[in-house]
Amino acid sequence: FMNELMAPELLDCPFHVLEGLQEMLEIQEAVVDDAEEAHQDNVTFELLLKRTEMERVRYMIRALRRRRVRKIEHDVHFYARDSYSVSGEDRMSPEERAFAKSYLELVEDYFHSAFLDLLPEALRSSEDRDGEVQAVAEPNLDCFVFCRIVNQVGTLSVSEDPADAPVEMNQGDVFCIRYRAIQELIRAGDVQLV
């Protein structure tokens, strides 16, 4: 949850887990409703705790989805491309992919009606045409993030400059480091963003 909130890019999301969690919440909701009906006069502290915990889990699911949508909106040209995938796996759900494509269509329609139609034909496209200038913004993988080392990592070269010494990363250490340097460690589960 925290990795997705803090990372500058979309991470792998266990959609099947979220769907299962939603189903369990619905079942728990029915159980709590039945228990509240049985104890109409005095709702127990246990039922209040269960209801509060269900709301907390719902909030976390909504926050996760809002953050993913915000990332898609921010870099919609990057994520809406059919070629976008990491190691052959699409990190977006079919619903997120459909949202990205429809959002991109809306943005492009607006840009064309607002100002692109006033430009010469050669300048109207938002796509990268000649490879010299990157017209499609990508997530900023060079931003700094705070992370905690979950599993022993050892030494890690955090810079492309060979003059920089590698950093020793031991379990429990906390670092402020460029996301790109720990990107693979996050995917492996060795590092957690905080």
mmCIF file of N, CA, C and O in Angstrom, residues 39-81:
data_model
loop_
_atom_site.group_PDB
_atom_site.id
_atom_site.type_symbol
_atom_site.label_atom_id
_atom_site.label_comp_id
_atom_site.label_asym_id
_atom_site.label_seq_id
_atom_site.Cartn_x
_atom_site.Cartn_y
_atom_site.Cartn_z
ATOM 1 N N HIS A 39 -29.160 -7.066 18.142
ATOM 2 C CA HIS A 39 -28.884 -6.298 19.372
ATOM 3 C C HIS A 39 -29.266 -4.838 19.163
ATOM 4 O O HIS A 39 -28.482 -3.938 19.418
ATOM 5 N N GLN A 40 -30.472 -4.590 18.700
ATOM 6 C CA GLN A 40 -30.893 -3.226 18.369
ATOM 7 C C GLN A 40 -30.770 -2.275 19.551
ATOM 8 O O GLN A 40 -30.401 -1.122 19.376
ATOM 9 N N ASP A 41 -31.090 -2.732 20.718
ATOM 10 C CA ASP A 41 -31.105 -1.837 21.882
ATOM 11 C C ASP A 41 -29.704 -1.416 22.311
ATOM 12 O O ASP A 41 -29.495 -0.285 22.725
ATOM 13 N N ASN A 42 -28.751 -2.328 22.258
ATOM 14 C CA ASN A 42 -27.391 -1.962 22.666
ATOM 15 C C ASN A 42 -26.382 -2.543 21.680
ATOM 16 O O ASN A 42 -26.139 -3.736 21.639
ATOM 17 N N VAL A 43 -25.829 -1.669 20.861
ATOM 18 C CA VAL A 43 -24.798 -2.067 19.909
ATOM 19 C C VAL A 43 -23.508 -2.249 20.696
ATOM 20 O O VAL A 43 -23.080 -1.355 21.424
ATOM 21 N N THR A 44 -22.907 -3.406 20.568
ATOM 22 C CA THR A 44 -21.731 -3.720 21.370
ATOM 23 C C THR A 44 -20.490 -3.017 20.841
ATOM 24 O O THR A 44 -20.421 -2.612 19.680
ATOM 25 N N PHE A 45 -19.519 -2.923 21.723
ATOM 26 C CA PHE A 45 -18.239 -2.306 21.376
ATOM 27 C C PHE A 45 -17.554 -3.100 20.267
ATOM 28 O O PHE A 45 -16.923 -2.536 19.379
ATOM 29 N N GLU A 46 -17.716 -4.433 20.291
ATOM 30 C CA GLU A 46 -17.121 -5.296 19.273
ATOM 31 C C GLU A 46 -17.667 -4.954 17.887
ATOM 32 O O GLU A 46 -16.918 -4.875 16.908
ATOM 33 N N LEU A 47 -18.963 -4.720 17.784
ATOM 34 C CA LEU A 47 -19.557 -4.362 16.495
ATOM 35 C C LEU A 47 -19.062 -3.012 16.002
ATOM 36 O O LEU A 47 -18.841 -2.819 14.808
ATOM 37 N N LEU A 48 -18.909 -2.077 16.934
ATOM 38 C CA LEU A 48 -18.362 -0.771 16.558
ATOM 39 C C LEU A 48 -16.934 -0.898 16.043
ATOM 40 O O LEU A 48 -16.551 -0.245 15.062
ATOM 41 N N LEU A 49 -16.143 -1.735 16.693
ATOM 42 C CA LEU A 49 -14.770 -1.958 16.232
ATOM 43 C C LEU A 49 -14.749 -2.608 14.853
ATOM 44 O O LEU A 49 -13.950 -2.214 13.991
ATOM 45 N N LYS A 50 -15.610 -3.575 14.635
ATOM 46 C CA LYS A 50 -15.667 -4.227 13.318
ATOM 47 C C LYS A 50 -16.062 -3.237 12.233
ATOM 48 O O LYS A 50 -15.483 -3.210 11.156
ATOM 49 N N ARG A 51 -17.061 -2.415 12.523
ATOM 50 C CA ARG A 51 -17.506 -1.423 11.541
ATOM 51 C C ARG A 51 -16.380 -0.412 11.252
ATOM 52 O O ARG A 51 -16.155 -0.051 10.100
ATOM 53 N N THR A 52 -15.671 0.008 12.298
ATOM 54 C CA THR A 52 -14.556 0.959 12.120
ATOM 55 C C THR A 52 -13.445 0.336 11.285
ATOM 56 O O THR A 52 -12.885 0.997 10.404
ATOM 57 N N GLU A 53 -13.120 -0.912 11.547
ATOM 58 C CA GLU A 53 -12.072 -1.593 10.785
ATOM 59 C C GLU A 53 -12.477 -1.753 9.323
ATOM 60 O O GLU A 53 -11.660 -1.583 8.420
ATOM 61 N N MET A 54 -13.747 -2.057 9.067
ATOM 62 C CA MET A 54 -14.211 -2.171 7.682
ATOM 63 C C MET A 54 -14.085 -0.826 6.963
ATOM 64 O O MET A 54 -13.678 -0.783 5.799
ATOM 65 N N GLU A 55 -14.413 0.250 7.642
ATOM 66 C CA GLU A 55 -14.284 1.576 7.031
ATOM 67 C C GLU A 55 -12.817 1.919 6.761
ATOM 68 O O GLU A 55 -12.497 2.546 5.753
ATOM 69 N N ARG A 56 -11.924 1.501 7.665
ATOM 70 C CA ARG A 56 -10.491 1.746 7.468
ATOM 71 C C ARG A 56 -9.990 1.007 6.235
ATOM 72 O O ARG A 56 -9.262 1.565 5.403
ATOM 73 N N VAL A 57 -10.404 -0.242 6.063
ATOM 74 C CA VAL A 57 -9.985 -1.029 4.901
ATOM 75 C C VAL A 57 -10.560 -0.427 3.621
ATOM 76 O O VAL A 57 -9.862 -0.314 2.609
ATOM 77 N N ARG A 58 -11.811 -0.003 3.653
ATOM 78 C CA ARG A 58 -12.409 0.648 2.476
ATOM 79 C C ARG A 58 -11.646 1.920 2.114
ATOM 80 O O ARG A 58 -11.418 2.203 0.938
ATOM 81 N N TYR A 59 -11.279 2.698 3.133
ATOM 82 C CA TYR A 59 -10.523 3.924 2.894
ATOM 83 C C TYR A 59 -9.191 3.601 2.218
ATOM 84 O O TYR A 59 -8.782 4.279 1.270
ATOM 85 N N MET A 60 -8.499 2.568 2.692
ATOM 86 C CA MET A 60 -7.205 2.213 2.107
ATOM 87 C C MET A 60 -7.356 1.783 0.650
ATOM 88 O O MET A 60 -6.539 2.156 -0.197
ATOM 89 N N ILE A 61 -8.404 1.025 0.351
ATOM 90 C CA ILE A 61 -8.632 0.603 -1.031
ATOM 91 C C ILE A 61 -8.927 1.809 -1.916
ATOM 92 O O ILE A 61 -8.386 1.941 -3.022
ATOM 93 N N ARG A 62 -9.776 2.724 -1.415
ATOM 94 C CA ARG A 62 -10.091 3.931 -2.203
ATOM 95 C C ARG A 62 -8.850 4.800 -2.394
ATOM 96 O O ARG A 62 -8.624 5.336 -3.489
ATOM 97 N N ALA A 63 -8.043 4.952 -1.357
ATOM 98 C CA ALA A 63 -6.826 5.760 -1.452
ATOM 99 C C ALA A 63 -5.862 5.158 -2.465
ATOM 100 O O ALA A 63 -5.244 5.883 -3.258
ATOM 101 N N LEU A 64 -5.738 3.838 -2.464
ATOM 102 C CA LEU A 64 -4.865 3.167 -3.422
ATOM 103 C C LEU A 64 -5.352 3.405 -4.848
ATOM 104 O O LEU A 64 -4.573 3.768 -5.731
ATOM 105 N N ARG A 65 -6.638 3.258 -5.058
ATOM 106 C CA ARG A 65 -7.184 3.462 -6.407
ATOM 107 C C ARG A 65 -7.100 4.913 -6.849
ATOM 108 O O ARG A 65 -6.807 5.198 -8.013
ATOM 109 N N ARG A 66 -7.358 5.845 -5.917
ATOM 110 C CA ARG A 66 -7.237 7.277 -6.256
ATOM 111 C C ARG A 66 -5.817 7.611 -6.654
ATOM 112 O O ARG A 66 -5.587 8.362 -7.611
ATOM 113 N N ARG A 67 -4.843 7.077 -5.927
ATOM 114 C CA ARG A 67 -3.434 7.360 -6.224
ATOM 115 C C ARG A 67 -3.053 6.800 -7.587
ATOM 116 O O ARG A 67 -2.340 7.437 -8.358
ATOM 117 N N ARG A 68 -3.522 5.608 -7.898
ATOM 118 C CA ARG A 68 -3.217 5.022 -9.202
ATOM 119 C C ARG A 68 -3.849 5.850 -10.323
ATOM 120 O O ARG A 68 -3.212 6.094 -11.347
ATOM 121 N N VAL A 69 -5.086 6.302 -10.123
ATOM 122 C CA VAL A 69 -5.739 7.140 -11.135
ATOM 123 C C VAL A 69 -4.987 8.454 -11.296
ATOM 124 O O VAL A 69 -4.792 8.939 -12.416
ATOM 125 N N ARG A 70 -4.534 9.029 -10.201
ATOM 126 C CA ARG A 70 -3.776 10.281 -10.264
ATOM 127 C C ARG A 70 -2.487 10.098 -11.065
ATOM 128 O O ARG A 70 -2.111 10.963 -11.862
ATOM 129 N N LYS A 71 -1.811 8.965 -10.865
ATOM 130 C CA LYS A 71 -0.587 8.694 -11.634
ATOM 131 C C LYS A 71 -0.902 8.538 -13.114
ATOM 132 O O LYS A 71 -0.165 9.033 -13.968
ATOM 133 N N ILE A 72 -1.990 7.849 -13.416
ATOM 134 C CA ILE A 72 -2.384 7.671 -14.820
ATOM 135 C C ILE A 72 -2.715 9.017 -15.442
ATOM 136 O O ILE A 72 -2.291 9.315 -16.563
ATOM 137 N N GLU A 73 -3.456 9.854 -14.730
ATOM 138 C CA GLU A 73 -3.801 11.181 -15.258
ATOM 139 C C GLU A 73 -2.555 12.029 -15.484
ATOM 140 O O GLU A 73 -2.462 12.744 -16.474
ATOM 141 N N HIS A 74 -1.605 11.949 -14.581
ATOM 142 C CA HIS A 74 -0.403 12.783 -14.671
ATOM 143 C C HIS A 74 0.449 12.416 -15.886
ATOM 144 O O HIS A 74 0.988 13.295 -16.561
ATOM 145 N N ASP A 75 0.581 11.127 -16.173
ATOM 146 C CA ASP A 75 1.413 10.666 -17.287
ATOM 147 C C ASP A 75 0.581 9.845 -18.271
ATOM 148 O O ASP A 75 0.968 8.758 -18.690
ATOM 149 N N VAL A 76 -0.566 10.376 -18.635
ATOM 150 C CA VAL A 76 -1.535 9.635 -19.443
ATOM 151 C C VAL A 76 -0.967 9.224 -20.798
ATOM 152 O O VAL A 76 -1.244 8.116 -21.269
ATOM 153 N N HIS A 77 -0.150 10.044 -21.439
ATOM 154 C CA HIS A 77 0.411 9.669 -22.736
ATOM 155 C C HIS A 77 1.319 8.453 -22.600
ATOM 156 O O HIS A 77 1.376 7.606 -23.486
ATOM 157 N N PHE A 78 2.030 8.365 -21.497
ATOM 158 C CA PHE A 78 2.936 7.249 -21.256
ATOM 159 C C PHE A 78 2.160 5.962 -20.976
ATOM 160 O O PHE A 78 2.423 4.917 -21.548
ATOM 161 N N TYR A 79 1.179 6.037 -20.094
ATOM 162 C CA TYR A 79 0.452 4.840 -19.682
ATOM 163 C C TYR A 79 -0.588 4.379 -20.700
ATOM 164 O O TYR A 79 -0.946 3.203 -20.715
ATOM 165 N N ALA A 80 -1.088 5.265 -21.534
ATOM 166 C CA ALA A 80 -2.130 4.887 -22.494
ATOM 167 C C ALA A 80 -1.569 4.213 -23.734
ATOM 168 O O ALA A 80 -2.327 3.638 -24.511
ATOM 169 N N ARG A 81 -0.263 4.265 -23.913
ATOM 170 C CA ARG A 81 0.331 3.603 -25.079
ATOM 171 C C ARG A 81 0.103 2.099 -24.991
ATOM 172 O O ARG A 81 0.206 1.505 -23.926
#
